[in-house]
Amino acid sequence: MGAGVRAHDPKHRRHEHDGRDGEPDAASLAAAYLYGDVLESVVERVPAPDLAAAARVSREWLRAVRAALRRRPRRLPWLVAHVQARGGRRRAAAYDPCAGAWLDVPSPPRHATPSHVRLLRDGARGDRVCALSLSGLAVAGDPLGAAGCVSMAAPRVWRVDPVLAAVGGRVVALGGACRLALADGEDAAAVEVHDEGGGGGGWVTCDPMPDALRDSASATWLAAAATDRRVYLVERATGWASWFDPAERRWGPARRLGPDPAVTVWGVAPGRAGAGVGERLVLFGAKRADKEAECTAVIQAWEVDGDTLEPIPSASGDAMPLELSERLFPREDDIDDEEDDLDDIDGERLSIGVCGNAAGGYVYNAAEPSRGAVLYELREEEEGKAKQGSAAAAVARWEWVPCAPAVQAEPLGRAILACSPVGLDDLAAAVASRAPH
């Protein structure tokens, strides 16, 4: 016969209960039955917004959360919607791609972050909101915009619509200068780099934008992507592109990207990264569909070499499913047939925005962010190597993302969509400051 196990053995002490204290509460039952492999298995299925609260239950729960994230890393970035309401009030929401749900982010104190914000592309940490004024540049300390800002001096050139990016610890301001306030020798396409580590810190003036981008030297007309090494700029209407290296303070080649001459608007995001592979980009293009097609717009994606800005021969183009592009650009029944025949008017109605990182990102209607967005997930490098015999598309899957309730609640507000990894510390700060319902 097998040896019996006594109830007071250490392995089973979690299940002991002294009846003198009455019935156990929920916390006691959770501590008694959720531990070890069982706890880790449960934590793997917990939505990310609740992981921060679970990690604060006890040290054992914190270890279980970390173990679950190591076994099943959540590689896709979050979509963060920052809404600028009328009167300067600001609110935000974050979309968890694993749970498929939006998380309301509490409004920061008025003194913590500025009310009027713009976007700063960060190649390492993800997009941040910031505020630029004549007195300085304030950058949010976390991707959700709930923490305090990191402040620095303003660029030397007065800028009203610059492209702002952070690359390798350096902040870059490109173009967007106020032409009426330019002093002698200053350029509207001027580029400045803020480097705390070298040259005593402060802003350093670099070579201006290439001639191909000078006529569109502002964030309104340029799509931007930041990586660990460079800032990439693409002219939205023409497809002219180039890159800037803040460490070496030099520009790369200027090239017109034209995989499809019918494309009328362009967007760009960082591409896949892997060992022995240089930087890559994912180029997005939107064009009007044929009259016989059921949708109004076609959105395609191509993989581009980051050094040469040439399409990668081994990668094929990929098109967003038509039912998703139709939701971004729905057909308007009240448009006359004669108006549909005007290609120039149709082209002006297309305006796409893209934000992402090396794992994936989001494509949205830049003119109407309230339409929603489309998640794209990039194929992992190992999976791409397994398909070297055939041309493998960079995008592994597409998925619809509904509009954030915070954007719908402010139809007259200004929405800024950003993309960033969100960690446990970021979620913990948001959960801790969230007011009870």
One Martini backbone bead per residue (centre of mass of N, CA, C, O) as a GRO file, in nm:
protein
  437
    1MET     BB    1   0.099   0.034   0.017
    2GLY     BB    2   0.064   0.352   0.022
    3ALA     BB    3   0.157   0.643   0.141
    4GLY     BB    4   0.039   0.875   0.335
    5VAL     BB    5  -0.089   1.213   0.356
    6ARG     BB    6  -0.066   1.465   0.554
    7ALA     BB    7  -0.229   1.767   0.611
    8HIS     BB    8   0.046   1.903   0.752
    9ASP     BB    9   0.196   1.922   0.512
   10PRO     BB   10   0.353   2.166   0.338
   11LYS     BB   11   0.213   2.109   0.055
   12HIS     BB   12  -0.095   2.140   0.214
   13ARG     BB   13  -0.129   2.414   0.380
   14ARG     BB   14  -0.306   2.593   0.189
   15HIS     BB   15  -0.581   2.413   0.262
   16GLU     BB   16  -0.597   2.518   0.528
   17HIS     BB   17  -0.865   2.571   0.781
   18ASP     BB   18  -0.988   2.777   1.029
   19GLY     BB   19  -1.307   2.789   1.167
   20ARG     BB   20  -1.284   3.041   1.363
   21ASP     BB   21  -1.296   3.264   1.106
   22GLY     BB   22  -1.468   3.133   0.915
   23GLU     BB   23  -1.513   3.210   0.610
   24PRO     BB   24  -1.340   3.242   0.339
   25ASP     BB   25  -1.208   3.453   0.134
   26ALA     BB   26  -1.106   3.528  -0.181
   27ALA     BB   27  -0.805   3.569  -0.113
   28SER     BB   28  -0.764   3.300   0.034
   29LEU     BB   29  -0.846   3.114  -0.199
   30ALA     BB   30  -0.635   3.214  -0.403
   31ALA     BB   31  -0.386   3.140  -0.224
   32ALA     BB   32  -0.461   2.829  -0.198
   33TYR     BB   33  -0.509   2.755  -0.534
   34LEU     BB   34  -0.308   2.988  -0.650
   35TYR     BB   35  -0.019   2.821  -0.763
   36GLY     BB   36   0.227   2.796  -0.957
   37ASP     BB   37   0.126   2.652  -1.244
   38VAL     BB   38  -0.165   2.747  -1.211
   39LEU     BB   39  -0.109   3.051  -1.195
   40GLU     BB   40   0.042   3.080  -1.466
   41SER     BB   41  -0.194   2.979  -1.643
   42VAL     BB   42  -0.387   3.209  -1.563
   43VAL     BB   43  -0.209   3.460  -1.633
   44GLU     BB   44  -0.191   3.409  -1.945
   45ARG     BB   45  -0.521   3.500  -1.961
   46VAL     BB   46  -0.466   3.783  -1.880
   47PRO     BB   47  -0.513   4.087  -1.929
   48ALA     BB   48  -0.295   4.344  -1.937
   49PRO     BB   49  -0.446   4.556  -1.751
   50ASP     BB   50  -0.447   4.323  -1.507
   51LEU     BB   51  -0.144   4.260  -1.449
   52ALA     BB   52  -0.067   4.491  -1.260
   53ALA     BB   53  -0.254   4.402  -1.028
   54ALA     BB   54  -0.145   4.109  -1.001
   55ALA     BB   55   0.159   4.191  -0.932
   56ARG     BB   56   0.054   4.325  -0.637
   57VAL     BB   57  -0.030   4.091  -0.448
   58SER     BB   58   0.255   3.933  -0.476
   59ARG     BB   59   0.547   3.779  -0.526
   60GLU     BB   60   0.429   3.529  -0.664
   61TRP     BB   61   0.262   3.685  -0.873
   62LEU     BB   62   0.495   3.835  -0.999
   63ARG     BB   63   0.645   3.582  -1.097
   64ALA     BB   64   0.411   3.478  -1.274
   65VAL     BB   65   0.399   3.715  -1.469
   66ARG     BB   66   0.691   3.699  -1.572
   67ALA     BB   67   0.676   3.404  -1.672
   68ALA     BB   68   0.445   3.446  -1.876
   69LEU     BB   69   0.596   3.664  -2.051
   70ARG     BB   70   0.832   3.477  -2.131
   71ARG     BB   71   0.665   3.250  -2.271
   72ARG     BB   72   0.442   3.489  -2.376
   73PRO     BB   73   0.512   3.724  -2.562
   74ARG     BB   74   0.404   4.067  -2.622
   75ARG     BB   75   0.498   4.207  -2.925
   76LEU     BB   76   0.281   4.396  -2.973
   77PRO     BB   77   0.180   4.700  -3.006
   78TRP     BB   78   0.024   4.979  -2.904
   79LEU     BB   79  -0.264   5.184  -2.924
   80VAL     BB   80  -0.257   5.543  -2.892
   81ALA     BB   81  -0.504   5.782  -2.786
   82HIS     BB   82  -0.494   6.133  -2.828
   83VAL     BB   83  -0.713   6.382  -2.688
   84GLN     BB   84  -0.810   6.708  -2.798
   85ALA     BB   85  -1.004   6.910  -2.641
   86ARG     BB   86  -1.201   7.146  -2.571
   87GLY     BB   87  -1.019   7.372  -2.363
   88GLY     BB   88  -0.750   7.163  -2.326
   89ARG     BB   89  -0.851   6.895  -2.280
   90ARG     BB   90  -0.719   6.564  -2.187
   91ARG     BB   91  -0.717   6.234  -2.338
   92ALA     BB   92  -0.687   5.864  -2.312
   93ALA     BB   93  -0.610   5.557  -2.503
   94ALA     BB   94  -0.557   5.190  -2.498
   95TYR     BB   95  -0.460   4.920  -2.716
   96ASP     BB   96  -0.490   4.572  -2.680
   97PRO     BB   97  -0.404   4.320  -2.903
   98CYS     BB   98  -0.455   4.065  -2.724
   99ALA     BB   99  -0.748   4.151  -2.603
  100GLY     BB  100  -0.915   4.360  -2.780
  101ALA     BB  101  -0.887   4.636  -2.596
  102TRP     BB  102  -0.974   4.922  -2.422
  103LEU     BB  103  -0.792   5.168  -2.223
  104ASP     BB  104  -0.837   5.391  -1.985
  105VAL     BB  105  -0.676   5.700  -1.937
  106PRO     BB  106  -0.591   5.909  -1.718
  107SER     BB  107  -0.586   6.225  -1.657
  108PRO     BB  108  -0.361   6.448  -1.628
  109PRO     BB  109  -0.229   6.681  -1.476
  110ARG     BB  110  -0.189   7.003  -1.572
  111HIS     BB  111   0.121   7.016  -1.467
  112ALA     BB  112   0.244   6.756  -1.609
  113THR     BB  113   0.104   6.819  -1.891
  114PRO     BB  114   0.043   6.948  -2.174
  115SER     BB  115  -0.229   7.028  -2.371
  116HIS     BB  116  -0.058   7.082  -2.629
  117VAL     BB  117   0.006   6.831  -2.868
  118ARG     BB  118   0.253   6.615  -3.010
  119LEU     BB  119   0.467   6.410  -3.207
  120LEU     BB  120   0.715   6.156  -3.108
  121ARG     BB  121   0.956   5.965  -3.247
  122ASP     BB  122   1.058   5.641  -3.105
  123GLY     BB  123   1.279   5.381  -3.166
  124ALA     BB  124   1.287   5.243  -2.866
  125ARG     BB  125   1.005   5.325  -2.689
  126GLY     BB  126   0.822   5.491  -2.856
  127ASP     BB  127   0.581   5.692  -2.873
  128ARG     BB  128   0.539   6.047  -2.804
  129VAL     BB  129   0.432   6.312  -2.633
  130CYS     BB  130   0.444   6.672  -2.701
  131ALA     BB  131   0.580   7.011  -2.642
  132LEU     BB  132   0.613   7.318  -2.833
  133SER     BB  133   0.808   7.610  -2.765
  134LEU     BB  134   0.995   7.890  -2.709
  135SER     BB  135   1.097   7.768  -2.418
  136GLY     BB  136   1.037   7.451  -2.505
  137LEU     BB  137   1.069   7.086  -2.459
  138ALA     BB  138   0.809   6.844  -2.387
  139VAL     BB  139   0.832   6.503  -2.276
  140ALA     BB  140   0.692   6.224  -2.222
  141GLY     BB  141   0.764   5.956  -1.986
  142ASP     BB  142   0.528   5.796  -2.134
  143PRO     BB  143   0.313   5.642  -2.362
  144LEU     BB  144   0.035   5.750  -2.207
  145GLY     BB  145   0.078   6.045  -2.072
  146ALA     BB  146   0.072   6.026  -1.732
  147ALA     BB  147   0.335   6.143  -1.690
  148GLY     BB  148   0.584   6.325  -1.670
  149CYS     BB  149   0.810   6.552  -1.800
  150VAL     BB  150   1.075   6.614  -2.028
  151SER     BB  151   1.294   6.883  -2.030
  152MET     BB  152   1.395   7.130  -2.280
  153ALA     BB  153   1.523   7.313  -2.495
  154ALA     BB  154   1.475   7.493  -2.758
  155PRO     BB  155   1.519   7.537  -3.057
  156ARG     BB  156   1.671   7.780  -3.241
  157VAL     BB  157   1.449   7.733  -3.435
  158TRP     BB  158   1.145   7.837  -3.523
  159ARG     BB  159   0.875   7.603  -3.477
  160VAL     BB  160   0.543   7.475  -3.600
  161ASP     BB  161   0.598   7.187  -3.801
  162PRO     BB  162   0.770   6.945  -3.698
  163VAL     BB  163   0.986   6.681  -3.697
  164LEU     BB  164   0.992   6.442  -3.430
  165ALA     BB  165   1.277   6.267  -3.276
  166ALA     BB  166   1.417   5.957  -3.128
  167VAL     BB  167   1.775   5.865  -3.133
  168GLY     BB  168   1.987   5.732  -2.925
  169GLY     BB  169   1.927   5.989  -2.718
  170ARG     BB  170   1.833   6.172  -2.957
  171VAL     BB  171   1.701   6.478  -3.060
  172VAL     BB  172   1.497   6.561  -3.349
  173ALA     BB  173   1.470   6.849  -3.573
  174LEU     BB  174   1.256   6.877  -3.871
  175GLY     BB  175   1.171   7.139  -3.983
  176GLY     BB  176   0.893   7.362  -3.954
  177ALA     BB  177   0.952   7.649  -4.001
  178CYS     BB  178   0.915   7.988  -3.957
  179ARG     BB  179   0.937   8.202  -4.218
  180LEU     BB  180   0.882   8.486  -4.073
  181ALA     BB  181   1.130   8.412  -3.844
  182LEU     BB  182   1.371   8.414  -4.019
  183ALA     BB  183   1.694   8.444  -4.026
  184ASP     BB  184   1.989   8.496  -4.125
  185GLY     BB  185   2.073   8.172  -4.257
  186GLU     BB  186   1.806   8.043  -4.228
  187ASP     BB  187   1.610   7.735  -4.251
  188ALA     BB  188   1.313   7.566  -4.309
  189ALA     BB  189   1.498   7.279  -4.337
  190ALA     BB  190   1.610   7.252  -4.069
  191VAL     BB  191   1.855   7.076  -3.856
  192GLU     BB  192   1.839   6.936  -3.521
  193VAL     BB  193   2.049   6.825  -3.240
  194HIS     BB  194   1.999   6.665  -2.923
  195ASP     BB  195   2.291   6.628  -2.703
  196GLU     BB  196   2.387   6.540  -2.383
  197GLY     BB  197   2.676   6.387  -2.424
  198GLY     BB  198   2.773   6.596  -2.648
  199GLY     BB  199   2.913   6.911  -2.660
  200GLY     BB  200   2.752   7.002  -2.384
  201GLY     BB  201   2.503   7.004  -2.522
  202GLY     BB  202   2.233   7.067  -2.698
  203TRP     BB  203   2.197   7.231  -2.999
  204VAL     BB  204   2.268   7.110  -3.335
  205THR     BB  205   2.357   7.202  -3.645
  206CYS     BB  206   2.260   7.076  -3.959
  207ASP     BB  207   2.187   6.959  -4.237
  208PRO     BB  208   1.956   6.995  -4.445
  209MET     BB  209   1.733   6.904  -4.638
  210PRO     BB  210   1.674   6.776  -4.915
  211ASP     BB  211   1.554   6.894  -5.209
  212ALA     BB  212   1.312   6.682  -5.231
  213LEU     BB  213   1.195   6.803  -4.926
  214ARG     BB  214   1.176   7.120  -4.900
  215ASP     BB  215   0.869   7.176  -4.998
  216SER     BB  216   0.788   6.952  -4.739
  217ALA     BB  217   0.903   7.080  -4.447
  218SER     BB  218   0.673   6.898  -4.274
  219ALA     BB  219   0.449   6.707  -4.090
  220THR     BB  220   0.210   6.727  -4.292
  221TRP     BB  221   0.397   6.609  -4.558
  222LEU     BB  222   0.547   6.400  -4.363
  223ALA     BB  223   0.659   6.085  -4.324
  224ALA     BB  224   0.756   5.902  -4.021
  225ALA     BB  225   1.051   5.711  -3.900
  226ALA     BB  226   1.191   5.535  -3.616
  227THR     BB  227   1.499   5.414  -3.503
  228ASP     BB  228   1.803   5.329  -3.359
  229ARG     BB  229   1.954   5.519  -3.606
  230ARG     BB  230   1.700   5.659  -3.761
  231VAL     BB  231   1.540   5.891  -3.986
  232TYR     BB  232   1.244   5.866  -4.180
  233LEU     BB  233   1.143   6.017  -4.495
  234VAL     BB  234   0.814   6.080  -4.656
  235GLU     BB  235   0.648   6.195  -4.915
  236ARG     BB  236   0.316   6.162  -4.939
  237ALA     BB  237   0.264   6.236  -5.255
  238THR     BB  238   0.551   6.137  -5.412
  239GLY     BB  239   0.778   5.939  -5.248
  240TRP     BB  240   0.999   6.086  -5.135
  241ALA     BB  241   1.321   5.982  -4.987
  242SER     BB  242   1.494   5.971  -4.660
  243TRP     BB  243   1.782   5.983  -4.433
  244PHE     BB  244   1.883   6.029  -4.077
  245ASP     BB  245   2.193   6.052  -3.885
  246PRO     BB  246   2.259   6.166  -3.568
  247ALA     BB  247   2.545   6.058  -3.503
  248GLU     BB  248   2.670   6.156  -3.798
  249ARG     BB  249   2.520   6.391  -3.931
  250ARG     BB  250   2.360   6.254  -4.189
  251TRP     BB  251   2.264   6.190  -4.516
  252GLY     BB  252   2.106   6.009  -4.734
  253PRO     BB  253   1.953   5.900  -4.986
  254ALA     BB  254   1.753   6.018  -5.255
  255ARG     BB  255   1.427   5.867  -5.323
  256ARG     BB  256   1.185   5.738  -5.539
  257LEU     BB  257   0.901   5.573  -5.444
  258GLY     BB  258   0.764   5.326  -5.706
  259PRO     BB  259   0.590   5.046  -5.711
  260ASP     BB  260   0.321   5.239  -5.763
  261PRO     BB  261   0.197   5.491  -5.969
  262ALA     BB  262  -0.112   5.500  -5.843
  263VAL     BB  263  -0.020   5.623  -5.596
  264THR     BB  264  -0.125   5.909  -5.369
  265VAL     BB  265  -0.029   5.785  -5.082
  266TRP     BB  266   0.205   5.782  -4.803
  267GLY     BB  267   0.371   5.544  -4.579
  268VAL     BB  268   0.569   5.475  -4.269
  269ALA     BB  269   0.764   5.201  -4.116
  270PRO     BB  270   0.908   4.989  -3.939
  271GLY     BB  271   1.076   4.692  -3.974
  272ARG     BB  272   1.228   4.418  -3.974
  273ALA     BB  273   1.433   4.238  -3.734
  274GLY     BB  274   1.771   4.086  -3.747
  275ALA     BB  275   2.017   3.881  -3.773
  276GLY     BB  276   2.210   4.016  -4.031
  277VAL     BB  277   2.000   4.257  -4.061
  278GLY     BB  278   1.911   4.529  -4.179
  279GLU     BB  279   1.735   4.786  -4.216
  280ARG     BB  280   1.376   4.822  -4.232
  281LEU     BB  281   1.083   4.887  -4.426
  282VAL     BB  282   0.736   4.994  -4.437
  283LEU     BB  283   0.548   5.053  -4.723
  284PHE     BB  284   0.267   5.266  -4.780
  285GLY     BB  285  -0.014   5.252  -5.017
  286ALA     BB  286  -0.267   5.463  -5.171
  287LYS     BB  287  -0.558   5.392  -5.380
  288ARG     BB  288  -0.779   5.391  -5.620
  289ALA     BB  289  -1.022   5.209  -5.721
  290ASP     BB  290  -1.195   5.060  -5.931
  291LYS     BB  291  -1.511   5.093  -6.049
  292GLU     BB  292  -1.572   4.773  -6.022
  293ALA     BB  293  -1.516   4.784  -5.741
  294GLU     BB  294  -1.629   4.752  -5.403
  295CYS     BB  295  -1.415   4.953  -5.336
  296THR     BB  296  -1.231   5.270  -5.289
  297ALA     BB  297  -0.962   5.135  -5.165
  298VAL     BB  298  -0.604   5.065  -5.189
  299ILE     BB  299  -0.377   4.887  -4.969
  300GLN     BB  300  -0.023   4.874  -4.960
  301ALA     BB  301   0.279   4.665  -4.906
  302TRP     BB  302   0.637   4.723  -4.858
  303GLU     BB  303   0.970   4.623  -4.863
  304VAL     BB  304   1.257   4.814  -4.742
  305ASP     BB  305   1.567   4.927  -4.766
  306GLY     BB  306   1.735   5.134  -4.544
  307ASP     BB  307   1.987   5.222  -4.715
  308THR     BB  308   1.868   5.238  -5.033
  309LEU     BB  309   1.546   5.240  -5.076
  310GLU     BB  310   1.490   4.955  -5.181
  311PRO     BB  311   1.334   4.702  -5.283
  312ILE     BB  312   1.290   4.380  -5.183
  313PRO     BB  313   1.316   4.109  -5.384
  314SER     BB  314   1.216   3.868  -5.176
  315ALA     BB  315   0.967   4.059  -5.148
  316SER     BB  316   0.632   4.092  -5.144
  317GLY     BB  317   0.349   4.228  -5.191
  318ASP     BB  318   0.082   4.371  -4.984
  319ALA     BB  319  -0.270   4.353  -4.920
  320MET     BB  320  -0.533   4.479  -4.795
  321PRO     BB  321  -0.820   4.393  -4.716
  322LEU     BB  322  -1.105   4.516  -4.857
  323GLU     BB  323  -1.289   4.523  -4.599
  324LEU     BB  324  -1.091   4.716  -4.443
  325SER     BB  325  -1.054   4.955  -4.642
  326GLU     BB  326  -1.361   5.017  -4.646
  327ARG     BB  327  -1.372   5.110  -4.342
  328LEU     BB  328  -1.175   5.350  -4.378
  329PHE     BB  329  -1.315   5.397  -4.687
  330PRO     BB  330  -1.610   5.470  -4.735
  331ARG     BB  331  -1.884   5.481  -4.919
  332GLU     BB  332  -2.037   5.755  -5.085
  333ASP     BB  333  -2.368   5.805  -5.186
  334ASP     BB  334  -2.365   6.138  -5.235
  335ILE     BB  335  -2.190   6.098  -5.481
  336ASP     BB  336  -2.138   6.178  -5.782
  337ASP     BB  337  -2.040   6.044  -6.076
  338GLU     BB  338  -1.881   6.289  -6.179
  339GLU     BB  339  -1.703   6.315  -5.923
  340ASP     BB  340  -1.569   6.030  -5.947
  341ASP     BB  341  -1.404   6.106  -6.218
  342LEU     BB  342  -1.219   6.279  -6.033
  343ASP     BB  343  -0.901   6.211  -5.952
  344ASP     BB  344  -0.809   6.456  -5.782
  345ILE     BB  345  -1.030   6.437  -5.568
  346ASP     BB  346  -0.987   6.145  -5.482
  347GLY     BB  347  -0.692   6.179  -5.388
  348GLU     BB  348  -0.752   6.387  -5.156
  349ARG     BB  349  -0.922   6.185  -4.972
  350LEU     BB  350  -0.660   6.044  -4.927
  351SER     BB  351  -0.543   5.956  -4.582
  352ILE     BB  352  -0.269   5.816  -4.431
  353GLY     BB  353  -0.172   5.642  -4.132
  354VAL     BB  354   0.138   5.546  -3.954
  355CYS     BB  355   0.219   5.303  -3.690
  356GLY     BB  356   0.531   5.147  -3.559
  357ASN     BB  357   0.730   4.846  -3.558
  358ALA     BB  358   0.908   4.543  -3.584
  359ALA     BB  359   0.619   4.384  -3.531
  360GLY     BB  360   0.414   4.634  -3.585
  361GLY     BB  361   0.081   4.798  -3.645
  362TYR     BB  362  -0.092   5.095  -3.785
  363VAL     BB  363  -0.376   5.180  -3.990
  364TYR     BB  364  -0.518   5.501  -4.095
  365ASN     BB  365  -0.740   5.768  -4.111
  366ALA     BB  366  -0.616   6.082  -4.095
  367ALA     BB  367  -0.886   6.251  -4.143
  368GLU     BB  368  -1.053   5.991  -3.984
  369PRO     BB  369  -0.997   5.837  -3.688
  370SER     BB  370  -1.301   5.739  -3.621
  371ARG     BB  371  -1.302   5.478  -3.808
  372GLY     BB  372  -1.029   5.354  -3.722
  373ALA     BB  373  -0.825   5.050  -3.754
  374VAL     BB  374  -0.530   4.859  -3.870
  375LEU     BB  375  -0.379   4.571  -3.799
  376TYR     BB  376  -0.028   4.479  -3.826
  377GLU     BB  377   0.171   4.181  -3.874
  378LEU     BB  378   0.485   4.079  -3.874
  379ARG     BB  379   0.699   3.870  -3.994
  380GLU     BB  380   0.914   3.665  -3.883
  381GLU     BB  381   1.235   3.600  -3.965
  382GLU     BB  382   1.228   3.288  -3.941
  383GLU     BB  383   0.978   3.257  -4.125
  384GLY     BB  384   1.109   3.387  -4.377
  385LYS     BB  385   1.344   3.179  -4.411
  386ALA     BB  386   1.148   2.930  -4.463
  387LYS     BB  387   1.051   3.113  -4.744
  388GLN     BB  388   1.282   3.149  -4.971
  389GLY     BB  389   1.154   3.007  -5.225
  390SER     BB  390   0.949   3.239  -5.172
  391ALA     BB  391   0.761   3.523  -5.180
  392ALA     BB  392   0.742   3.696  -4.884
  393ALA     BB  393   0.546   3.864  -4.694
  394ALA     BB  394   0.562   4.087  -4.431
  395VAL     BB  395   0.263   4.038  -4.379
  396ALA     BB  396   0.073   3.816  -4.182
  397ARG     BB  397  -0.160   4.019  -4.065
  398TRP     BB  398  -0.501   4.138  -4.034
  399GLU     BB  399  -0.686   4.382  -3.820
  400TRP     BB  400  -0.949   4.509  -3.661
  401VAL     BB  401  -0.997   4.844  -3.508
  402PRO     BB  402  -1.169   5.012  -3.309
  403CYS     BB  403  -1.276   5.286  -3.190
  404ALA     BB  404  -1.220   5.498  -2.952
  405PRO     BB  405  -1.418   5.625  -2.708
  406ALA     BB  406  -1.259   5.894  -2.674
  407VAL     BB  407  -1.304   5.985  -2.970
  408GLN     BB  408  -1.618   5.968  -2.980
  409ALA     BB  409  -1.660   6.179  -2.735
  410GLU     BB  410  -1.477   6.385  -2.942
  411PRO     BB  411  -1.572   6.507  -3.239
  412LEU     BB  412  -1.410   6.804  -3.202
  413GLY     BB  413  -1.149   6.683  -3.167
  414ARG     BB  414  -0.801   6.599  -3.137
  415ALA     BB  415  -0.629   6.325  -3.289
  416ILE     BB  416  -0.362   6.109  -3.166
  417LEU     BB  417  -0.171   5.849  -3.308
  418ALA     BB  418   0.002   5.588  -3.140
  419CYS     BB  419   0.306   5.376  -3.088
  420SER     BB  420   0.363   5.124  -2.823
  421PRO     BB  421   0.511   4.985  -2.579
  422VAL     BB  422   0.364   4.821  -2.283
  423GLY     BB  423   0.425   4.804  -1.954
  424LEU     BB  424   0.384   4.738  -1.625
  425ASP     BB  425   0.453   5.022  -1.524
  426ASP     BB  426   0.253   5.173  -1.703
  427LEU     BB  427  -0.001   5.023  -1.601
  428ALA     BB  428   0.030   5.084  -1.300
  429ALA     BB  429   0.001   5.391  -1.325
  430ALA     BB  430  -0.284   5.382  -1.452
  431VAL     BB  431  -0.430   5.213  -1.234
  432ALA     BB  432  -0.359   5.388  -0.980
  433SER     BB  433  -0.497   5.665  -1.120
  434ARG     BB  434  -0.768   5.539  -1.142
  435ALA     BB  435  -1.080   5.600  -1.113
  436PRO     BB  436  -1.356   5.508  -0.976
  437HIS     BB  437  -1.679   5.398  -1.089
   0.00000   0.00000   0.00000
